[in-house]
mmCIF file of C-alpha atoms and ligand atoms in Angstrom:
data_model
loop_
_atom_site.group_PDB
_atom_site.id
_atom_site.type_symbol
_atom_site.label_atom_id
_atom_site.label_comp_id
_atom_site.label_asym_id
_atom_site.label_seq_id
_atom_site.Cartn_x
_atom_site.Cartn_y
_atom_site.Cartn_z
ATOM 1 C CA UNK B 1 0.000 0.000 0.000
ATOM 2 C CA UNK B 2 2.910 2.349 1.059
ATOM 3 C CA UNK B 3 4.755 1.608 -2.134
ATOM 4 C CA UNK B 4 1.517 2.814 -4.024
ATOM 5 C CA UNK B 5 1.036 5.648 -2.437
ATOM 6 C CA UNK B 6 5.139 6.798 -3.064
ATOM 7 C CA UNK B 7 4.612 5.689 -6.676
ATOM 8 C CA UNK B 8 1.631 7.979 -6.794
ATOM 9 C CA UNK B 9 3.501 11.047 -5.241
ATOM 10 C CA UNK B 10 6.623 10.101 -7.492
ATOM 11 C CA UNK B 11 4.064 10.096 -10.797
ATOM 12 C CA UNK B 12 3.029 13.348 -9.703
ATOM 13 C CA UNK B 13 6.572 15.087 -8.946
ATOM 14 C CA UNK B 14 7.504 13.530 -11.904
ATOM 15 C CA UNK B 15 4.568 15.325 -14.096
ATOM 16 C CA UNK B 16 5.212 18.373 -12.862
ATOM 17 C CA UNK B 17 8.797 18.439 -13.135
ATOM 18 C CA UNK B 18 8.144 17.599 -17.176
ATOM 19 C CA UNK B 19 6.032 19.822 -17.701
ATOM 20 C CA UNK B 20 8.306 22.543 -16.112
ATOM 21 C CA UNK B 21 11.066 21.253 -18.062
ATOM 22 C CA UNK B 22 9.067 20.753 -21.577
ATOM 23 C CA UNK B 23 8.294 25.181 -20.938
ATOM 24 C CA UNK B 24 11.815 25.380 -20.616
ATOM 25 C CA UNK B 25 13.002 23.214 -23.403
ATOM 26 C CA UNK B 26 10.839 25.100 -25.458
ATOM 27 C CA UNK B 27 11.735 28.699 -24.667
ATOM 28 C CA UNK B 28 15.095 27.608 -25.372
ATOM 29 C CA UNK B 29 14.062 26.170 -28.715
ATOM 30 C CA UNK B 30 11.992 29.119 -30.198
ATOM 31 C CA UNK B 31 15.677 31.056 -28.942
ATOM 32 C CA UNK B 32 18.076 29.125 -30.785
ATOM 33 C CA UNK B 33 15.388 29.133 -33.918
ATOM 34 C CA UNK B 34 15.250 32.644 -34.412
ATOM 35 C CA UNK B 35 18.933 33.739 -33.737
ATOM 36 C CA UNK B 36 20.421 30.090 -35.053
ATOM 37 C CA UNK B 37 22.764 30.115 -32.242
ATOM 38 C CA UNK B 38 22.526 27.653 -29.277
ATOM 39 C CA UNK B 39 21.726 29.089 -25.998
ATOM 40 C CA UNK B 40 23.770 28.225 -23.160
ATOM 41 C CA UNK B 41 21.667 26.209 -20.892
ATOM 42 C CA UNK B 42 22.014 27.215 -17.595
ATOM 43 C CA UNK B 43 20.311 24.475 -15.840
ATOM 44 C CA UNK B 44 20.919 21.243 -14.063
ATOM 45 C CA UNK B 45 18.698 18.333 -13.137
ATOM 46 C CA UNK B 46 19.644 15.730 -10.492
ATOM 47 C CA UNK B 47 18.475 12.664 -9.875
ATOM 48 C CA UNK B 48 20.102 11.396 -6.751
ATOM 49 C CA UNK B 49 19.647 8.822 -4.116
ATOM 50 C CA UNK B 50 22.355 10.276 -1.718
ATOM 51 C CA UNK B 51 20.929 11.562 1.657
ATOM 52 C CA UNK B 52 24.019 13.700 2.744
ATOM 53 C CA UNK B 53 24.717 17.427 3.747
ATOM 54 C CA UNK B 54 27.816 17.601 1.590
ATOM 55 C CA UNK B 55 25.809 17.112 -1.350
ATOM 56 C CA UNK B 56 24.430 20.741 -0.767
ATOM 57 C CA UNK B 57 26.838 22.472 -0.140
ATOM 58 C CA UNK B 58 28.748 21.060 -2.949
ATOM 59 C CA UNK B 59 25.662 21.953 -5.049
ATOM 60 C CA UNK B 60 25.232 25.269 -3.710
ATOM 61 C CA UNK B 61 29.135 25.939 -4.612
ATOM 62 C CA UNK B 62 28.749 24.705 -7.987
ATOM 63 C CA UNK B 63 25.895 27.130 -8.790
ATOM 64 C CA UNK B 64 27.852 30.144 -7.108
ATOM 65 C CA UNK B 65 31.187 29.446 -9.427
ATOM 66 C CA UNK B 66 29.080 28.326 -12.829
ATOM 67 C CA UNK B 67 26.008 30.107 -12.425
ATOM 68 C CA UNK B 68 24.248 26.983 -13.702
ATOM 69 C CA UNK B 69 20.851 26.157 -11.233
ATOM 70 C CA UNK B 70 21.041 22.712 -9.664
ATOM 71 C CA UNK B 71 17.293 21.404 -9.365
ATOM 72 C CA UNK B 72 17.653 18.099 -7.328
ATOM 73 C CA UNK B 73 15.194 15.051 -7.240
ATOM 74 C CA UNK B 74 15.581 12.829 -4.389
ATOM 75 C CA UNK B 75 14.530 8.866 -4.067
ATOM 76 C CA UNK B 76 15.615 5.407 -3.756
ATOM 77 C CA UNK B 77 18.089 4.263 -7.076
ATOM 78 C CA UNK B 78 14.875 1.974 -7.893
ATOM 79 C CA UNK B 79 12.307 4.516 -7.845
ATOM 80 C CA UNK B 80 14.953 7.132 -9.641
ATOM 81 C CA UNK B 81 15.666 4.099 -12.595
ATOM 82 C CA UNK B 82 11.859 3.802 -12.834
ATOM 83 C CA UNK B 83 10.814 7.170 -13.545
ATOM 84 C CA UNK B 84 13.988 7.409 -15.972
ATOM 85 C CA UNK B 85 12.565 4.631 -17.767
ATOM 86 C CA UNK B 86 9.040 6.538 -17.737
ATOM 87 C CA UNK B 87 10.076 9.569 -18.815
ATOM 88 C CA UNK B 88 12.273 8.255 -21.547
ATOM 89 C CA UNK B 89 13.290 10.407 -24.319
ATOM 90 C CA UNK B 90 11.224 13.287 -22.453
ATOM 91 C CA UNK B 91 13.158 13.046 -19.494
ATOM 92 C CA UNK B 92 14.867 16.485 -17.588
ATOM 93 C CA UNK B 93 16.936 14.363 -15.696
ATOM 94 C CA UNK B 94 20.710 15.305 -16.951
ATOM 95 C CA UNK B 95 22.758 13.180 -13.581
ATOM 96 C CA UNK B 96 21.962 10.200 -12.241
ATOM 97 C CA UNK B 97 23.753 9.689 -9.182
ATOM 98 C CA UNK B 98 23.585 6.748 -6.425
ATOM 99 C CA UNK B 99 25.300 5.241 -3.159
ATOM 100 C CA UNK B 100 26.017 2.268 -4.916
ATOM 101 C CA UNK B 101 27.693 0.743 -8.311
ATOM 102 C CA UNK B 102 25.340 -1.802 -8.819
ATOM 103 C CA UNK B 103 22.490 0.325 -8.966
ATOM 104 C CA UNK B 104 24.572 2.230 -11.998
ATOM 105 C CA UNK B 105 25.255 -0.838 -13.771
ATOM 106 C CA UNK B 106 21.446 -1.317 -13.604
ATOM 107 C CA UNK B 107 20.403 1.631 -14.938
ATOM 108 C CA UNK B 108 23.238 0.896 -17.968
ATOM 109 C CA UNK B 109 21.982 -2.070 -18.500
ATOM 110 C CA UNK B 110 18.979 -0.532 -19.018
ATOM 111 C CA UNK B 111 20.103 1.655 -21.794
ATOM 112 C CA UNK B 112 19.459 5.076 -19.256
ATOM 113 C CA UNK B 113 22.971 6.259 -19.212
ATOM 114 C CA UNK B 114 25.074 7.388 -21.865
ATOM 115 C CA UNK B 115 29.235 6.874 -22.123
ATOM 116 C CA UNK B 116 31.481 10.469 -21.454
ATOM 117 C CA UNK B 117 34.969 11.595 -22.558
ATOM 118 C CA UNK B 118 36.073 13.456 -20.261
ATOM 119 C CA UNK B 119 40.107 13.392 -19.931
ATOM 120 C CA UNK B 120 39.476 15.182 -16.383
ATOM 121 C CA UNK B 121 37.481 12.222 -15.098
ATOM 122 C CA UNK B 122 39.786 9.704 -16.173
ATOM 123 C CA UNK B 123 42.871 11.310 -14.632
ATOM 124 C CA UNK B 124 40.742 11.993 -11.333
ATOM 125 C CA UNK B 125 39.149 8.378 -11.218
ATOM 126 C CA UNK B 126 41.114 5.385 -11.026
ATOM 127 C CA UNK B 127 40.083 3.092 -13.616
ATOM 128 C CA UNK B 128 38.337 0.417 -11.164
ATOM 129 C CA UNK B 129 35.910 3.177 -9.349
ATOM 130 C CA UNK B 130 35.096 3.831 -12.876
ATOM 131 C CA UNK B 131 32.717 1.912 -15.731
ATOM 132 C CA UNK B 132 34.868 0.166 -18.226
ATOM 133 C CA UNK B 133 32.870 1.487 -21.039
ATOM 134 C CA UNK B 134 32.388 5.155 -19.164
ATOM 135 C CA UNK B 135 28.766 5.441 -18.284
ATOM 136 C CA UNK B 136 28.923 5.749 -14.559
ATOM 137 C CA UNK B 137 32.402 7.338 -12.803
ATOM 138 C CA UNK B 138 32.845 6.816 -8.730
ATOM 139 C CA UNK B 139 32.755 9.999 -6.971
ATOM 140 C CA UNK B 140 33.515 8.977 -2.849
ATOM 141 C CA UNK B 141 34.849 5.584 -2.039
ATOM 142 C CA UNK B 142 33.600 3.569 0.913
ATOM 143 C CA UNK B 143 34.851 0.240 2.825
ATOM 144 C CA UNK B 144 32.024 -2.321 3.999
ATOM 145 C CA UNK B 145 34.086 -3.559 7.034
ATOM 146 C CA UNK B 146 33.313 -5.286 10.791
ATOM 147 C CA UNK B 147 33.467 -3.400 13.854
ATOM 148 C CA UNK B 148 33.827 -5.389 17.154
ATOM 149 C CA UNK B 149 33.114 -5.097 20.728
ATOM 150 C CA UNK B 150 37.100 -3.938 22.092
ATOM 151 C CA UNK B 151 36.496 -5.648 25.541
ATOM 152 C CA UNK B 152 34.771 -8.672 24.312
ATOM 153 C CA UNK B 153 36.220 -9.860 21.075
ATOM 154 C CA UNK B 154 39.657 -10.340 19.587
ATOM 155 C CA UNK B 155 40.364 -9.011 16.129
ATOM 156 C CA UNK B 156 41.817 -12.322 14.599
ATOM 157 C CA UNK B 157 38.876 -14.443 15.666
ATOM 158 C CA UNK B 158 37.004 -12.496 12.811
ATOM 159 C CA UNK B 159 39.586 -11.485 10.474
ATOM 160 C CA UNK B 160 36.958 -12.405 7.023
ATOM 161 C CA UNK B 161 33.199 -11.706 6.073
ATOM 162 C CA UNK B 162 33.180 -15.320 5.855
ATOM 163 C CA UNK B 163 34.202 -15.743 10.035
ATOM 164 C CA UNK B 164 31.060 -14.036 10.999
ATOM 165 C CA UNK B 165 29.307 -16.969 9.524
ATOM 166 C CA UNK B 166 30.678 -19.176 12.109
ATOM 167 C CA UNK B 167 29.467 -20.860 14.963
ATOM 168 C CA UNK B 168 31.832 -18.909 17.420
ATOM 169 C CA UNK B 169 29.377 -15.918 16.367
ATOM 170 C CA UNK B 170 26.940 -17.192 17.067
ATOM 171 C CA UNK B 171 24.071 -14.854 18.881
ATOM 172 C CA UNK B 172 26.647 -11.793 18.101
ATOM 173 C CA UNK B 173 26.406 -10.633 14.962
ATOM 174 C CA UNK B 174 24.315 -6.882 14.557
ATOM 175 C CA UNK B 175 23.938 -6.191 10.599
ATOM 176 C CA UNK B 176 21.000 -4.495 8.786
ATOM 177 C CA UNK B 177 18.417 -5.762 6.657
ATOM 178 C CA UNK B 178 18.812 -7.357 3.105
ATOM 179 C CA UNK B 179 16.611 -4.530 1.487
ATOM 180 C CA UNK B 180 19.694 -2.062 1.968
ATOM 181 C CA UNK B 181 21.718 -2.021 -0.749
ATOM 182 C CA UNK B 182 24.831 -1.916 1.121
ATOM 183 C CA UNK B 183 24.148 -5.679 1.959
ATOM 184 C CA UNK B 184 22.913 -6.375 -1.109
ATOM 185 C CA UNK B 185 26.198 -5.167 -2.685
ATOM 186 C CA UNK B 186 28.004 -7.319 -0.136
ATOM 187 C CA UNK B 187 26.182 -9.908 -0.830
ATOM 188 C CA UNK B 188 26.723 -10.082 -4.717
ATOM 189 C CA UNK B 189 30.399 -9.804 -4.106
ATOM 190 C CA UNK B 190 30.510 -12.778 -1.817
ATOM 191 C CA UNK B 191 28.922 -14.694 -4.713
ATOM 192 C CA UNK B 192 31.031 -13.196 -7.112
ATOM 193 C CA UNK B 193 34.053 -14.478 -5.526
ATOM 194 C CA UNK B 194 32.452 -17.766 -4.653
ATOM 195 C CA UNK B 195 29.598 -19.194 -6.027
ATOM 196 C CA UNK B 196 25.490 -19.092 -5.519
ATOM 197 C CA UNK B 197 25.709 -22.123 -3.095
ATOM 198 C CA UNK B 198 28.481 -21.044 -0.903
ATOM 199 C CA UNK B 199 26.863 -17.413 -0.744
ATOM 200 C CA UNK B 200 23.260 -19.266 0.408
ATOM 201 C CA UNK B 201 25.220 -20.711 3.152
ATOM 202 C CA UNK B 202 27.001 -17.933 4.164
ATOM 203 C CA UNK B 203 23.880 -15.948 4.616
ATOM 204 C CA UNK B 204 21.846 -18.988 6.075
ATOM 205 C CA UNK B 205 24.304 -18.927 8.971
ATOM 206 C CA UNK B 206 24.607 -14.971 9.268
ATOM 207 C CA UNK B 207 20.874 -15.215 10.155
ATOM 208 C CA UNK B 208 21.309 -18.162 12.813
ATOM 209 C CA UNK B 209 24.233 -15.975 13.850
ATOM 210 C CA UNK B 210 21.933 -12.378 14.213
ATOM 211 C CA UNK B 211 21.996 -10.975 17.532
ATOM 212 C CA UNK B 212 18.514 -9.369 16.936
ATOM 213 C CA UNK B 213 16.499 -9.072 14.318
ATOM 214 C CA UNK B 214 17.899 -6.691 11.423
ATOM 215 C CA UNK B 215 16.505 -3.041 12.661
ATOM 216 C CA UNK B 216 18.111 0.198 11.680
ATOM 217 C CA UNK B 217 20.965 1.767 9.549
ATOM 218 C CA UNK B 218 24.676 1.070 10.112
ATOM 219 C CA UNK B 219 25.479 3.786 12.725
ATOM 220 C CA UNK B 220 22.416 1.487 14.978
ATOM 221 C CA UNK B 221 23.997 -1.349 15.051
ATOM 222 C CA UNK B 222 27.118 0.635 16.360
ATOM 223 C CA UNK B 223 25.197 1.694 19.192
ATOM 224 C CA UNK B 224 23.624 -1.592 19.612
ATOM 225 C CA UNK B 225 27.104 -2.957 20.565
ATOM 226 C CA UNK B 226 28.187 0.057 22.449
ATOM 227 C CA UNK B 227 24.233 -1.272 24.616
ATOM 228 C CA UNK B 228 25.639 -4.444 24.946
ATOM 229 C CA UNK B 229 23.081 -6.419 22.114
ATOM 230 C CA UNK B 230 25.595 -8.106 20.267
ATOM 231 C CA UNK B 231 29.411 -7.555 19.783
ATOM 232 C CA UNK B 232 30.218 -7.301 16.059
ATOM 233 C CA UNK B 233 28.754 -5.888 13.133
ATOM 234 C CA UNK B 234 28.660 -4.577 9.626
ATOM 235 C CA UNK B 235 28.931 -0.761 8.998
ATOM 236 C CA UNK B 236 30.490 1.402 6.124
ATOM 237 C CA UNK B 237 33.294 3.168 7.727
ATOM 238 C CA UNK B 238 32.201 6.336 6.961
ATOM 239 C CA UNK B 239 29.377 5.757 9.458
ATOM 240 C CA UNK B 240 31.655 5.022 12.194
ATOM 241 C CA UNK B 241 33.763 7.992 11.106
ATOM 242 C CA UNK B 242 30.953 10.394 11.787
ATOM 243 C CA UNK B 243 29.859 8.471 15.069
ATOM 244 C CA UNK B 244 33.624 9.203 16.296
ATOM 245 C CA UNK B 245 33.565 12.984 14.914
ATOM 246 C CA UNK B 246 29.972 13.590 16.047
ATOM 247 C CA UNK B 247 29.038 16.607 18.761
ATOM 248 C CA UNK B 248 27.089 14.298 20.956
ATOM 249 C CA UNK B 249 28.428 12.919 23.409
ATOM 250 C CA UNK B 250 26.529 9.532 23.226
ATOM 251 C CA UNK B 251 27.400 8.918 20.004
ATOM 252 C CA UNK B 252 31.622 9.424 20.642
ATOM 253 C CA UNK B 253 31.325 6.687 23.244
ATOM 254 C CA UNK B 254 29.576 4.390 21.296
ATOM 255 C CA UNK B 255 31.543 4.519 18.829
ATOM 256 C CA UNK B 256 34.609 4.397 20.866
ATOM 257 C CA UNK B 257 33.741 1.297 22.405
ATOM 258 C CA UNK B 258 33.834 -1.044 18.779
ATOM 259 C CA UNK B 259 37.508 -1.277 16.792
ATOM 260 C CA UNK B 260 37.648 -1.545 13.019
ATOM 261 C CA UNK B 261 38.323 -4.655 11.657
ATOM 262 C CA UNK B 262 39.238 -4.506 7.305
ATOM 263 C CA UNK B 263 37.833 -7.916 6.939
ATOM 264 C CA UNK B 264 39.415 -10.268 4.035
ATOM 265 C CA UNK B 265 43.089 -8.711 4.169
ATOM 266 C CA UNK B 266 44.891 -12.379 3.512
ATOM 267 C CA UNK B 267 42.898 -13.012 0.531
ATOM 268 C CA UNK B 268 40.626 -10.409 -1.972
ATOM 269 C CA UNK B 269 40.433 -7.643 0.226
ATOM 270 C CA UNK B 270 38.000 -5.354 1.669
ATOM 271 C CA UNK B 271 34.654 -5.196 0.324
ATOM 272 C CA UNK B 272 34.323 -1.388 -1.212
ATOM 273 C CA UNK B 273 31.659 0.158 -3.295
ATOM 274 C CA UNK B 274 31.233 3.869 -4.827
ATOM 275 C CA UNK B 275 28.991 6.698 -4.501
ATOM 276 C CA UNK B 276 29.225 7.504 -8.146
ATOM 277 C CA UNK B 277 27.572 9.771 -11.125
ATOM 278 C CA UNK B 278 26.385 9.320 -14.322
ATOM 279 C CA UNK B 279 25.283 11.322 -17.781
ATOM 280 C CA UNK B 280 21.599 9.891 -18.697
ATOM 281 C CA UNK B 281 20.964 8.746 -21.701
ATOM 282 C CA UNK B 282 18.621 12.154 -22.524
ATOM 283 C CA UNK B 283 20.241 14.835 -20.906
ATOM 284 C CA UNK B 284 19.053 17.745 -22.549
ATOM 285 C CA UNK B 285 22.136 19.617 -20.593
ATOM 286 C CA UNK B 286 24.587 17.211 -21.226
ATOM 287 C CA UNK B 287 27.679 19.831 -21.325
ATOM 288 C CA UNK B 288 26.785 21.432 -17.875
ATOM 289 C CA UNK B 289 26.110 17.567 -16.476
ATOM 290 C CA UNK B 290 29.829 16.763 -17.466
ATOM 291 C CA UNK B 291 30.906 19.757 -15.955
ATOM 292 C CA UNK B 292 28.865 18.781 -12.757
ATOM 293 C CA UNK B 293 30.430 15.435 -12.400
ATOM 294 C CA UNK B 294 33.823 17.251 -12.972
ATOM 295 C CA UNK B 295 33.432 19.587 -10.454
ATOM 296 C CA UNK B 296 32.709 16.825 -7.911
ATOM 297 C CA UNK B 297 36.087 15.106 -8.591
ATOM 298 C CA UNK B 298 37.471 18.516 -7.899
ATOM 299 C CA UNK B 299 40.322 18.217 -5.258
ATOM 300 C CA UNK B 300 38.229 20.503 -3.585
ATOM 301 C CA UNK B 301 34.846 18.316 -4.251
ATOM 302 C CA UNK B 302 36.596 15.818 -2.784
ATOM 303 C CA UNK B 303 38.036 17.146 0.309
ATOM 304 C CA UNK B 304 34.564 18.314 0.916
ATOM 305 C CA UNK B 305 32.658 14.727 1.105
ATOM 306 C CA UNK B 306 35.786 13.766 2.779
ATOM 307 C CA UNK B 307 35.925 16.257 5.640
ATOM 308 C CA UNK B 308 31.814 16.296 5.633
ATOM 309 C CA UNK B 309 30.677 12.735 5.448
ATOM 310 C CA UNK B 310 34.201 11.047 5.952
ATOM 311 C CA UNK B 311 33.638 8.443 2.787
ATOM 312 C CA UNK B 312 37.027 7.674 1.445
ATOM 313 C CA UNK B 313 38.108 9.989 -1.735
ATOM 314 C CA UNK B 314 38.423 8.088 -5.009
ATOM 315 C CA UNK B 315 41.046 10.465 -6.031
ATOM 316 C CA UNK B 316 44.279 9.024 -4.728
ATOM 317 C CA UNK B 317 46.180 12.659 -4.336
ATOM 318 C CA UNK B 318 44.069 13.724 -1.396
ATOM 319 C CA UNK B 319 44.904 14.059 2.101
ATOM 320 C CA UNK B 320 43.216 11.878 4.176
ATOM 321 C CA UNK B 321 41.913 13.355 7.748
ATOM 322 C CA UNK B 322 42.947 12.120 11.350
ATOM 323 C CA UNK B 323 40.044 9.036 11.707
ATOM 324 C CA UNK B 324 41.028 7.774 8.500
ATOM 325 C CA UNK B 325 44.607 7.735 8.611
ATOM 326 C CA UNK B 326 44.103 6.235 12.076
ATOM 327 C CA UNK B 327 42.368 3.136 10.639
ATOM 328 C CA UNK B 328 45.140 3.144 8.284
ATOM 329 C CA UNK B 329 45.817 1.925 4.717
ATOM 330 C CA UNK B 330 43.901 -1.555 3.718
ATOM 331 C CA UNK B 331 43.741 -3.948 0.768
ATOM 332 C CA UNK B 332 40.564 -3.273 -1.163
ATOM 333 C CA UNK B 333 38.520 -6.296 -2.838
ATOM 334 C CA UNK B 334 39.646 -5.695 -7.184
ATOM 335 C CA UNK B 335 36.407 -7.237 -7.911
ATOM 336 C CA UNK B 336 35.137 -5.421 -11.187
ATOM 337 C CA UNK B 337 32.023 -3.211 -9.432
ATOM 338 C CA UNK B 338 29.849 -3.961 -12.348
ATOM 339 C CA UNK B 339 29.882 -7.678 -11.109
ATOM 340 C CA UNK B 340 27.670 -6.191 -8.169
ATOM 341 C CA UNK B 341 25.122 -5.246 -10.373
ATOM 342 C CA UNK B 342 25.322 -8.125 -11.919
ATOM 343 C CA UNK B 343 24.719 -10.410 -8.936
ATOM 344 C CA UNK B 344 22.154 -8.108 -7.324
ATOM 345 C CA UNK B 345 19.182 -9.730 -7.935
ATOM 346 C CA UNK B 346 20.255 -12.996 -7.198
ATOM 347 C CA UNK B 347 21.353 -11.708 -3.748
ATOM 348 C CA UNK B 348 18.060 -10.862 -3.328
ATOM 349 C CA UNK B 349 16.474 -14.003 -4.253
ATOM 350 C CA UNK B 350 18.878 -15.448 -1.653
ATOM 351 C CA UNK B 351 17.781 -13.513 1.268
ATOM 352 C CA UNK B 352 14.711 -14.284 0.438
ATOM 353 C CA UNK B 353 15.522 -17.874 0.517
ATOM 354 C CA UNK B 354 17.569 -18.238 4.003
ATOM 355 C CA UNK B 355 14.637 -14.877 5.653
ATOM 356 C CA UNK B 356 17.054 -12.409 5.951
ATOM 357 C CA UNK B 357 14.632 -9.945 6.790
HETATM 358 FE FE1 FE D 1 24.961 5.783 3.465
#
């Protein structure tokens, strides 16, 4: 019923958006008609699933230096690839942009994005945060990692994502639920670097190993060690990061209380995954979405989602801030992020199967 009633109120943003847009599109046409040359658009329109403050400020800097307005559009990557794929050719969206690279592979799969050259880009983006074929480009890097109780539990018992499927965790493990893309991405990279069945079993014994039921975002199952429900769990560092930086008090000691652990640092690595951009496939401002995506690579760009939000930079010239450099450098899992996409659905299927909630 809920998801009705958001489709509903998404149809109807989405109508009046268009028709907004279509004025616009026109004004500009009649414009270029009459005097044959192009106008400069001086427009931008977001999609984005990112719920962050640095995202606005960043916008709000962009528009100061460029002078191009940044409308934004705000929803789940789903409901953002459906209207995309409603609009179509009619669509004002010129930037698609998501917490996750699987989501971007869906939406290329899907024919919605379109490939850039842009020689800035691929000096600021190292070529695995990146799509081979340039449709979607990483903009802030994050680590999937295990944080454990520092009194309780010893680092080396749970060195790998596949430890926390053992019995010795048994009635420990805190970790969100399987509709969060985060886990979903984890999920489809455990079965990329194993296979369906061993991923089934992996996640049939996470659930027997749960704590609790899944409830909350990352940061809550930080505090539900620090309130003694369970002593590890599955955050994105950046989450942490904030919890350690943040001006209440409560959340500092919480987060003070768990230790990082970067699981997997033996074999692949690290689970990571990208915040990242792309150009759709319509973008009737295609030159000022470029420049957008640019701008956000920007050494300042980055510093900004860095200091902000504390997500890892994907540019590799930046420098990093106390909390990160205190967690230090770690061995990041090489698995191709389109692969995530790829395996998505069937990670779904899969929690499904073994009722991870
Ligand atoms: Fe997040």
């Amino acid at each position: 019923m809920n998801r009705i009633f958001a489709s509903i109120i998404l149809l109807f943003i989405s109508l009046s958006f268009f028709a907004c847009n279509d004025k616009k599109k026109e004004n500009t046409e009649t414009t270029s008609d009459s005097t044959a040359i192009v106008e400069e658009s001086k427009e931008i329109n977001i999609y984005s699933q990112r719920h962050y403050e640095s995202d606005k400020n960043l916008f709000a800097e962009f528009e100061k230096q460029t002078g191009i307005k940044v409308n934004v559009v705000k929803a789940s990557a789903d409901e953002l690839i459906n209207k995309l794929e409603m609009e179509g050719q009619n669509s004002p969206a010129d930037v698609l942009i998501t917490v996750d690279a699987g989501r971007l592979h869906r939406a290329k799969s899907k024919g919605l994005l379109q490939p850039i050259e842009s020689n800035i880009l691929f000096e600021n983006i190292p070529a695995h945060l990146r799509d081979a074929e340039n449709q979607w480009f990483g903009i802030t890097k994050r680590a999937r990692v295990i944080v454990y109780d520092k009194e309780k539990e010893k680092p080396e018992n749970f060195a790998t994502y596949e430890s926390l499927a053992d019995a010795k965790a048994k009635g420990k493990l805190l970790i969100r639920s399987s509709e969060n893309v985060y886990n979903q991405s984890l999920m489809a990279s455990i079965i990329a670097n194993s296979d369906e069945e061993t991923a089934r079993k992996w996640a049939t014994n996470i659930v027997e190993n749960m704590a609790r039921k899944p409830k909350g975002g990352d940061r809550d199952q930080i505090k539900g060690i620090a309130a003694g429900e369970g002593t590890l769990a599955v955050t994105n560092t950046y989450y942490l990061a904030q919890m350690l930086n943040d001006t209440d008090e409560e959340n500092v000691k919480a987060a003070q209380k768990v230790a990082v652990i970067f699981p997997n640092q033996d074999g692949r690595g690290t689970h990571i995954n990208i915040s990242g951009a792309a150009v759709t496939k319509h973008s009737p401002n295609k030159e000022n979405a470029i420049k957008l995506i640019e701008f956000l690579t920007s050494k300042e760009s980055q510093e900004v989602y860095m200091n902000q939000e504390m997500e890892y930079p994907v540019r590799t010239d930046i420098e990093m801030i106390q909390t990160l450099k205190n967690w230090g450098t770690f061995k990041e899992d090489t698995l191709n992020l389109s692969k995530l996409g790829e395996n998505q659905e069937k990670a779904v299927i899969i929690f499904d199967e073994v009722k991870w909630k």
